[in-house]
C-alpha positions as a printed NumPy array, in Angstrom:
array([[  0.   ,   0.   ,   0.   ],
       [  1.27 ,   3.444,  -0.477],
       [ -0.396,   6.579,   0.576],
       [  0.523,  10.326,  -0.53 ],
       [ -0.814,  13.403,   0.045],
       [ -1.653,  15.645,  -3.227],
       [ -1.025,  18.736,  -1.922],
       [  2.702,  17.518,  -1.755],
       [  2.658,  16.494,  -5.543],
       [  4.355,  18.973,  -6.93 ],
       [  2.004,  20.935,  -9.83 ],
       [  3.543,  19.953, -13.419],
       [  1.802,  23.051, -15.266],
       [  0.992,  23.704, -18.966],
       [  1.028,  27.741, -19.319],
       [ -0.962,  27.353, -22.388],
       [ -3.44 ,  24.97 , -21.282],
       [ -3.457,  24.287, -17.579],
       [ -1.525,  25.427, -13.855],
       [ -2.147,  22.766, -11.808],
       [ -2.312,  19.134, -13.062],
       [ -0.841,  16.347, -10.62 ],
       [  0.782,  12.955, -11.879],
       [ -0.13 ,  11.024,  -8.895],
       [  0.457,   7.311, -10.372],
       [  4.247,   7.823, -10.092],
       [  4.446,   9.304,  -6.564],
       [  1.597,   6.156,  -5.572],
       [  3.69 ,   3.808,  -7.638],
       [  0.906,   2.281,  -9.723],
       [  1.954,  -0.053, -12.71 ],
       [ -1.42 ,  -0.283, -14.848],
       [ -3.013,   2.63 , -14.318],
       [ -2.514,   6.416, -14.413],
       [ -4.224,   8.808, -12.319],
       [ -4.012,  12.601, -12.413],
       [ -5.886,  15.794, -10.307],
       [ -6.664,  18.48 , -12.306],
       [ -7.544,  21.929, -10.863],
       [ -9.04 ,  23.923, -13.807],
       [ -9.937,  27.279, -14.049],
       [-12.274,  28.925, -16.569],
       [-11.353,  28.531, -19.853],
       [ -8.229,  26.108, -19.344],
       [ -8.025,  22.347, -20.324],
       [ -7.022,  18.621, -19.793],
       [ -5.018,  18.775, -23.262],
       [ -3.763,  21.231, -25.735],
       [ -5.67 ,  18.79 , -28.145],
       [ -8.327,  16.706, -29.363],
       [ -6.81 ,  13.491, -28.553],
       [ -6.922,   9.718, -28.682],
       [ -5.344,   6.765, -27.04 ],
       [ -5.416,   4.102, -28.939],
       [ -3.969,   1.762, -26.529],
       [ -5.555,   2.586, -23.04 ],
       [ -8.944,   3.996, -22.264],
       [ -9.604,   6.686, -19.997],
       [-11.881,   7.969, -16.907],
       [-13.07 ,  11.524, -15.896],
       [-14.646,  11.957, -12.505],
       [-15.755,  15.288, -12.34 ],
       [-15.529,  16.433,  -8.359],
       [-16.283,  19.934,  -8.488],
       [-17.911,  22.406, -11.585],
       [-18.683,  20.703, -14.649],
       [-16.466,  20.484, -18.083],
       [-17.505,  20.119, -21.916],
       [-15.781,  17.184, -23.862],
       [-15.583,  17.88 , -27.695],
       [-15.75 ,  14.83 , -29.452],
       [-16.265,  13.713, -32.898],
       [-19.755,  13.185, -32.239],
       [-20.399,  16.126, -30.05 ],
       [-19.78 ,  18.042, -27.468],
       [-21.137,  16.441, -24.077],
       [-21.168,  18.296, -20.619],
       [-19.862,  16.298, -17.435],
       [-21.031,  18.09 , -14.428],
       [-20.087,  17.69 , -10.771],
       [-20.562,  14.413,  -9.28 ],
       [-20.196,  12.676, -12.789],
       [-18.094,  10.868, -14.914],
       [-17.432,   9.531, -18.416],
       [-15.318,   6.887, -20.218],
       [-13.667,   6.756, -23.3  ],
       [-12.744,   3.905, -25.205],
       [ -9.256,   3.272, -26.746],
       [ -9.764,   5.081, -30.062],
       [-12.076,   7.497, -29.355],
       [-10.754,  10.926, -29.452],
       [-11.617,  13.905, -26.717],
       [-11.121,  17.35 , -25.254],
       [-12.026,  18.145, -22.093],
       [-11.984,  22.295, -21.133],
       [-14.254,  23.883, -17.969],
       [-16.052,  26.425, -20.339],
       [-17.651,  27.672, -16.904],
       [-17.067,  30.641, -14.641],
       [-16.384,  28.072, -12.094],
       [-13.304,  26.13 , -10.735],
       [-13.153,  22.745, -12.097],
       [-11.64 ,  19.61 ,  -9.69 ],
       [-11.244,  16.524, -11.841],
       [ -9.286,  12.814, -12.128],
       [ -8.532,  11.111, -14.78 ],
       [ -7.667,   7.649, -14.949],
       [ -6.099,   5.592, -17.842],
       [ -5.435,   2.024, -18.304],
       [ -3.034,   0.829, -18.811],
       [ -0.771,   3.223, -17.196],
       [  1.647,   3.834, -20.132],
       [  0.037,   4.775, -23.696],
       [  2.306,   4.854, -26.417],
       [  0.217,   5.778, -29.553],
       [ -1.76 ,   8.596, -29.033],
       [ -3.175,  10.183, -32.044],
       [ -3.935,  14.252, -32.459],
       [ -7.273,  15.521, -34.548],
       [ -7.134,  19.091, -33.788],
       [ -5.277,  21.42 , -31.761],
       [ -7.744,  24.135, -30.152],
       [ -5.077,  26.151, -28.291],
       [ -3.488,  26.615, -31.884],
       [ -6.649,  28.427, -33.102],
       [ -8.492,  24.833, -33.709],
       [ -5.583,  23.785, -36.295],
       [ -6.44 ,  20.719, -38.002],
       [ -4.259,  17.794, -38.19 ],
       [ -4.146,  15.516, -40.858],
       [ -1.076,  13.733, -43.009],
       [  0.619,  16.263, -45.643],
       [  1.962,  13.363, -47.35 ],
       [ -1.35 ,  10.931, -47.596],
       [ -4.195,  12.842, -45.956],
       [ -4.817,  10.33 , -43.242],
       [ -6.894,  12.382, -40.741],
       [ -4.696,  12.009, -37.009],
       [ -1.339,  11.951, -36.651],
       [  0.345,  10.122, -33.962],
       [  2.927,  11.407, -30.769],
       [  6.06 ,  10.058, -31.564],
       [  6.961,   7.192, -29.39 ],
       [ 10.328,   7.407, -26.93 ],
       [ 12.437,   5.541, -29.442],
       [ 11.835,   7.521, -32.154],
       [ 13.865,  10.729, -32.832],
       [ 11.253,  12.409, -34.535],
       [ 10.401,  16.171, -34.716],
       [  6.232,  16.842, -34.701],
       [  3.69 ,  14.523, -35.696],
       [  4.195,  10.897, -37.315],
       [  1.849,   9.635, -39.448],
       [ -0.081,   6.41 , -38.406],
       [ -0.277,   4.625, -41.356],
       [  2.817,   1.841, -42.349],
       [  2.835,   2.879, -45.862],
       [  3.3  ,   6.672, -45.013],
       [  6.364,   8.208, -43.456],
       [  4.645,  11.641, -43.57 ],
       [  5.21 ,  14.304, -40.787],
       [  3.984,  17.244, -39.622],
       [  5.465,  19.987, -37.638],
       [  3.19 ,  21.641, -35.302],
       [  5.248,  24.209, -33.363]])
């Protein structure tokens, strides 16, 4: 059993999306599943993008306020005392479009994802993100043993990439 205290997690912040998001599956030493606290204030988000994992599903449980995922199909409001899943593969943005502070965890499982794939980027003005080389609509985070520079794309056949900086 382990036991920590968030308060003592220190914050790992995202200026442009985020200021206080805790890790805690490292500090609790979990090995299939992540877990992270979110404090969000108006306007900020979970992610810079609209985002899949196509390898581990995940779980918002909405404490406090209430946040809009956009999703392919939708947008769909969690409020307080709610949650919702998503499936490996199905892409999401969470952001607290409310005048309220949002509290929030998310869980994924497995702990460790290693293709996640990008649709849009809304803190770069909504910029769509598809393949320059083959059109494919998502490009995936490169994994840790690759060297690359932006966006891969998914498919075999295609070595296109896409710079997003």
């Amino acid at each position: 059993m382990k036991n920590v205290s968030i308060e003592d997690v220190e914050p790992t912040p995202d200026p442009d999306v985020h200021t206080d998001r805790r890790a805690l599956a490292g500090p609790l030493n979990t090995s299939d599943v992540a877990i992270t606290r979110y404090v969000l204030e108006p306007g900020e988000r979970f992610s810079g993008s609209v985002h899949a994992h196509m390898d581990q599903e995940e779980v918002f449980l909405v404490l406090e306020g209430a946040v809009v995922f956009e999703t392919r199909d939708g947008d769909i409001r969690v409020g307080e005392d709610e949650a919702i899943r998503f499936a490996p593969g199905e892409f999401q943005s969470g952001e607290n479009d409310g005048d309220e502070t949002v509290v929030a965890f998310a869980l994924g499982a497995p702990r460790d994802s290693e293709d996640v794939r990008i649709d849009r980027i809304p803190v770069l003005e909504n910029r769509s993100v598809a393949c320059p080389d083959c059109g494919h609509d998502n490009m995936r985070i490169p994994r840790g043993d690759e060297s690359e520079s932006g966006l891969v794309c998914p498919r075999t056949e295609c070595e296109g990439t896409l710079d997003v900086g």
